[in-house]
Tab-separated table of C-alpha atoms in Angstrom:
chain	number	residue	atom	x	y	z
A	152	MET	CA	138.354	121.498	164.265
A	153	PRO	CA	135.546	119.209	164.445
A	154	ARG	CA	133.374	119.076	160.972
A	155	ILE	CA	130.585	116.513	162.435
A	156	LEU	CA	128.093	116.793	159.859
A	157	PRO	CA	124.277	115.477	159.532
A	158	GLY	CA	124.600	111.978	159.605
A	159	GLU	CA	127.624	111.822	160.891
A	160	THR	CA	125.844	112.036	164.124
A	161	ASP	CA	122.035	111.260	164.869
A	162	LEU	CA	121.181	114.552	167.268
A	163	TYR	CA	121.488	118.354	166.346
A	164	ALA	CA	120.658	120.653	168.804
A	165	LEU	CA	119.348	124.601	168.920
A	166	THR	CA	118.897	126.737	171.837
A	167	ASP	CA	116.196	128.599	172.577
A	168	SER	CA	116.278	130.641	175.234
A	169	ARG	CA	112.806	131.060	175.369
A	170	LEU	CA	112.007	127.569	176.159
A	171	ALA	CA	114.365	127.364	177.742
A	172	LEU	CA	112.565	126.793	181.295
A	173	GLY	CA	114.978	130.103	182.582
A	174	ARG	CA	118.046	128.539	181.791
A	175	SER	CA	120.840	130.217	179.486
A	176	VAL	CA	122.552	129.405	176.939
A	177	GLU	CA	125.361	128.450	178.922
A	178	LYS	CA	123.810	125.906	180.531
A	179	GLN	CA	121.592	124.558	177.848
A	180	ALA	CA	124.780	123.920	175.576
A	181	ARG	CA	126.609	122.351	179.073
A	182	ALA	CA	123.865	119.881	179.333
A	183	LEU	CA	123.336	119.046	175.432
A	184	LEU	CA	126.889	118.454	174.929
A	185	SER	CA	127.486	116.096	178.489
A	186	ALA	CA	125.206	114.231	176.699
A	187	GLY	CA	127.366	112.834	173.907
A	188	VAL	CA	124.814	115.868	171.099
A	189	LYS	CA	127.788	116.231	168.592
A	190	ILE	CA	126.044	119.385	166.306
A	191	VAL	CA	124.645	122.846	168.364
A	192	GLN	CA	122.843	125.519	167.268
A	193	TYR	CA	122.386	129.182	168.561
A	194	ARG	CA	119.263	129.934	167.627
A	195	GLU	CA	118.412	132.889	169.899
A	196	LYS	CA	116.044	135.565	166.967
A	197	HIS	CA	115.783	138.332	169.914
A	198	ALA	CA	119.010	138.802	171.318
A	199	HIS	CA	120.676	141.944	171.225
A	200	ALA	CA	124.203	141.455	168.852
A	201	GLY	CA	126.023	142.076	172.228
A	202	ARG	CA	124.869	139.402	173.673
A	203	MET	CA	124.841	136.780	170.583
A	204	LEU	CA	128.437	137.759	170.539
A	205	GLU	CA	129.072	137.481	174.210
A	206	GLU	CA	127.238	133.536	174.155
A	207	CYS	CA	128.055	132.115	170.979
A	208	ARG	CA	132.296	133.008	172.219
A	209	LEU	CA	131.412	130.731	174.646
A	210	LEU	CA	129.192	128.270	173.327
A	211	ARG	CA	132.422	127.984	170.592
A	212	ARG	CA	135.071	127.234	174.048
A	213	LEU	CA	132.486	124.906	175.021
A	214	THR	CA	131.946	122.801	171.738
A	215	GLN	CA	135.553	122.878	170.484
A	216	GLU	CA	136.182	121.204	174.773
A	217	ALA	CA	133.944	118.718	173.598
A	218	GLY	CA	135.137	117.560	170.492
A	219	ALA	CA	131.137	119.066	169.033
A	220	THR	CA	130.406	121.193	165.267
A	221	PHE	CA	128.868	124.846	166.605
A	222	ILE	CA	126.960	126.201	163.911
A	223	VAL	CA	125.370	129.734	163.828
A	224	ASN	CA	121.803	130.170	162.938
A	225	ASP	CA	121.699	133.577	160.161
A	226	HIS	CA	124.432	135.580	161.565
A	227	ILE	CA	127.544	135.056	159.439
A	228	ASP	CA	129.364	138.126	160.935
A	229	ILE	CA	129.369	136.504	163.919
A	230	ALA	CA	129.901	133.715	163.582
A	231	MET	CA	133.455	134.758	161.578
A	232	LEU	CA	133.763	136.169	164.538
A	233	VAL	CA	133.881	133.430	166.776
A	234	ASP	CA	135.673	131.099	164.545
A	235	ALA	CA	131.386	128.985	164.161
A	236	ASP	CA	132.819	125.965	162.390
A	237	GLY	CA	129.747	127.155	159.565
A	238	VAL	CA	126.850	128.551	159.712
A	239	HIS	CA	122.844	127.906	158.672
A	240	VAL	CA	120.748	130.063	156.342
A	241	GLY	CA	117.008	129.863	155.627
A	242	GLN	CA	116.316	130.785	151.810
A	243	ASP	CA	115.249	134.583	152.308
A	244	ASP	CA	119.122	135.074	153.615
A	245	LEU	CA	122.681	135.770	151.772
A	246	PRO	CA	122.784	133.257	149.117
A	247	VAL	CA	125.510	130.054	149.735
A	248	PRO	CA	127.656	131.350	147.620
A	249	GLU	CA	128.297	134.646	148.877
A	250	VAL	CA	128.016	132.939	152.089
A	251	ARG	CA	130.446	131.036	150.797
A	252	ARG	CA	132.770	134.000	149.799
A	253	LEU	CA	132.394	135.425	153.235
A	254	LEU	CA	133.213	132.260	155.298
A	255	GLY	CA	135.630	130.528	152.740
A	256	PRO	CA	135.897	126.576	151.503
A	257	ASP	CA	136.679	125.085	155.544
A	258	LYS	CA	133.581	126.302	157.215
A	259	ILE	CA	130.093	124.598	157.020
A	260	ILE	CA	126.912	125.732	155.354
A	261	GLY	CA	123.558	124.584	155.481
A	262	LEU	CA	120.832	125.712	154.745
A	263	SER	CA	117.108	125.756	155.366
A	264	THR	CA	115.045	123.748	152.213
A	265	HIS	CA	110.951	123.320	151.654
A	266	SER	CA	111.360	121.847	148.511
A	267	PRO	CA	112.979	118.856	145.730
A	268	GLU	CA	113.070	121.898	143.527
A	269	GLN	CA	114.939	123.737	146.931
A	270	ALA	CA	117.443	120.748	147.292
A	271	ARG	CA	118.296	120.719	144.579
A	272	ALA	CA	119.383	124.256	143.847
A	273	ALA	CA	121.151	123.311	147.294
A	274	VAL	CA	123.484	121.040	145.831
A	275	LEU	CA	124.419	123.603	142.881
A	276	ALA	CA	124.795	126.186	144.866
A	277	GLY	CA	127.408	124.693	147.174
A	278	ALA	CA	125.846	123.962	150.612
A	279	ASP	CA	127.474	121.336	152.867
A	280	TYR	CA	124.237	119.761	154.229
A	281	ILE	CA	120.674	120.583	154.189
A	282	GLY	CA	117.548	121.101	156.680
A	283	VAL	CA	114.279	119.384	155.418
A	284	GLY	CA	111.948	120.478	156.754
A	285	PRO	CA	109.300	121.427	159.016
A	286	ILE	CA	108.497	117.775	159.614
A	287	PHE	CA	105.391	118.657	160.893
A	288	ALA	CA	103.851	121.697	162.512
A	289	THR	CA	106.291	123.300	165.120
A	290	GLN	CA	105.201	126.768	167.564
A	291	THR	CA	109.668	127.297	167.719
A	292	LYS	CA	110.536	129.901	164.355
A	293	GLU	CA	108.779	132.685	163.332
A	294	ASP	CA	106.950	132.558	160.038
A	295	VAL	CA	107.672	129.399	159.255
A	296	CYS	CA	106.196	127.222	155.877
A	297	ALA	CA	103.574	124.960	156.362
A	298	PRO	CA	104.913	120.867	157.372
A	299	VAL	CA	106.275	118.761	154.441
A	300	GLY	CA	105.432	115.322	155.852
A	301	PHE	CA	107.420	112.548	154.599
A	302	SER	CA	106.662	112.982	150.819
A	303	TYR	CA	109.887	115.083	150.627
A	304	LEU	CA	111.444	113.404	153.893
A	305	GLU	CA	111.169	110.426	151.391
A	306	TRP	CA	111.791	112.031	147.792
A	307	VAL	CA	115.226	113.439	149.684
A	308	VAL	CA	116.236	110.365	150.766
A	309	ALA	CA	116.147	108.879	147.626
A	310	ASN	CA	117.590	112.380	145.673
A	311	ILE	CA	120.131	113.891	147.442
A	312	SER	CA	123.158	113.565	148.638
A	313	LEU	CA	124.162	116.101	150.568
A	314	PRO	CA	124.110	115.417	153.858
A	315	PHE	CA	120.697	116.618	155.722
A	316	VAL	CA	118.913	117.282	159.144
A	317	ALA	CA	115.077	116.788	159.800
A	318	ILE	CA	113.529	119.184	161.550
A	319	GLY	CA	110.415	120.950	162.878
A	320	GLY	CA	107.938	119.187	165.835
A	321	ILE	CA	109.663	116.292	166.382
A	322	LYS	CA	109.897	114.773	169.275
A	323	GLU	CA	110.664	112.186	171.962
A	324	HIS	CA	106.671	110.207	170.761
A	325	ASN	CA	107.836	110.867	166.769
A	326	ILE	CA	111.282	110.981	165.809
A	327	GLY	CA	111.474	107.059	165.677
A	328	GLU	CA	108.798	107.300	162.581
A	329	VAL	CA	111.131	110.058	161.178
A	330	ALA	CA	113.835	107.869	161.956
A	331	GLY	CA	112.149	104.929	159.837
A	332	ARG	CA	111.487	107.401	157.201
A	333	GLY	CA	115.294	107.405	156.378
A	334	ALA	CA	116.725	110.658	158.362
A	335	LYS	CA	119.879	109.814	159.822
A	336	CYS	CA	119.997	113.119	161.732
A	337	CYS	CA	117.091	114.769	163.194
A	338	ALA	CA	117.224	118.555	164.741
A	339	LEU	CA	115.316	119.242	167.974
A	340	VAL	CA	114.441	122.554	170.230
A	341	SER	CA	112.090	123.260	172.548
A	342	GLU	CA	111.942	118.889	172.885
A	343	LEU	CA	115.488	119.512	174.300
A	344	VAL	CA	115.836	122.582	175.399
A	345	GLY	CA	112.547	122.896	176.964
A	346	ALA	CA	112.768	119.650	179.212
A	347	PRO	CA	112.918	119.895	183.143
A	348	ASP	CA	116.303	117.478	182.763
A	349	ILE	CA	117.539	118.379	179.276
A	350	ALA	CA	120.289	115.415	179.596
A	351	ALA	CA	117.867	112.794	180.101
A	352	ARG	CA	115.866	114.047	177.603
A	353	VAL	CA	118.400	113.911	175.144
A	354	ARG	CA	119.063	110.022	175.497
A	355	ALA	CA	115.220	109.204	176.046
A	356	VAL	CA	115.119	110.934	172.271
A	357	ARG	CA	117.931	108.947	171.143
A	358	ALA	CA	116.629	105.816	172.365
A	359	ALA	CA	113.033	106.685	171.151
A	360	MET	CA	115.431	107.187	167.261
A	361	HIS	CA	116.779	104.414	166.794
A	362	ALA	CA	114.287	101.672	168.798
A	363	ARG	CA	111.944	102.166	164.841
A	364	ALA	CA	114.879	103.566	162.869
């Protein structure tokens, strides 16, 4: 089973069928994986549970075949049912120690953080990686907090040893600056799955990231 964490690969892609130009989750995932993305998170906020389960079973198979890590957003039960590599939870979801009790020691738990206090707490709680953001304003997630900008990102780089992924409004035109501030892994949603050619956009984003990192 793959266990690729942020920092061990550069791009972290999230699905979002509302932004994917009519493409199914399967088509999104196939395009991302074919372009070499090694972490894919299933995040479909408006799907019903039965559809989520079916789609996650499919993505589990596709990511295994590609040697990629498969993360389920929020839905710990579905992650367990499909034997996903892990879950990503937010500050208002179940606490990391309780998620660990459910998933066991070998699964990946990611936690969104927006401040130094939350990052320190994530370390103590046993998270495997943290999300750092939103770096910029974003419309792809409902009830999102205000952008944290580069100051929090730079603080994490200097003070936190956990792997982390920068997230929030990251696009081809600004990913180089995010990487230049110390982010080794960046999460993107609409910039990838909303592109006319997902694989081509992955290549362009990766090139932009490494040009200024």
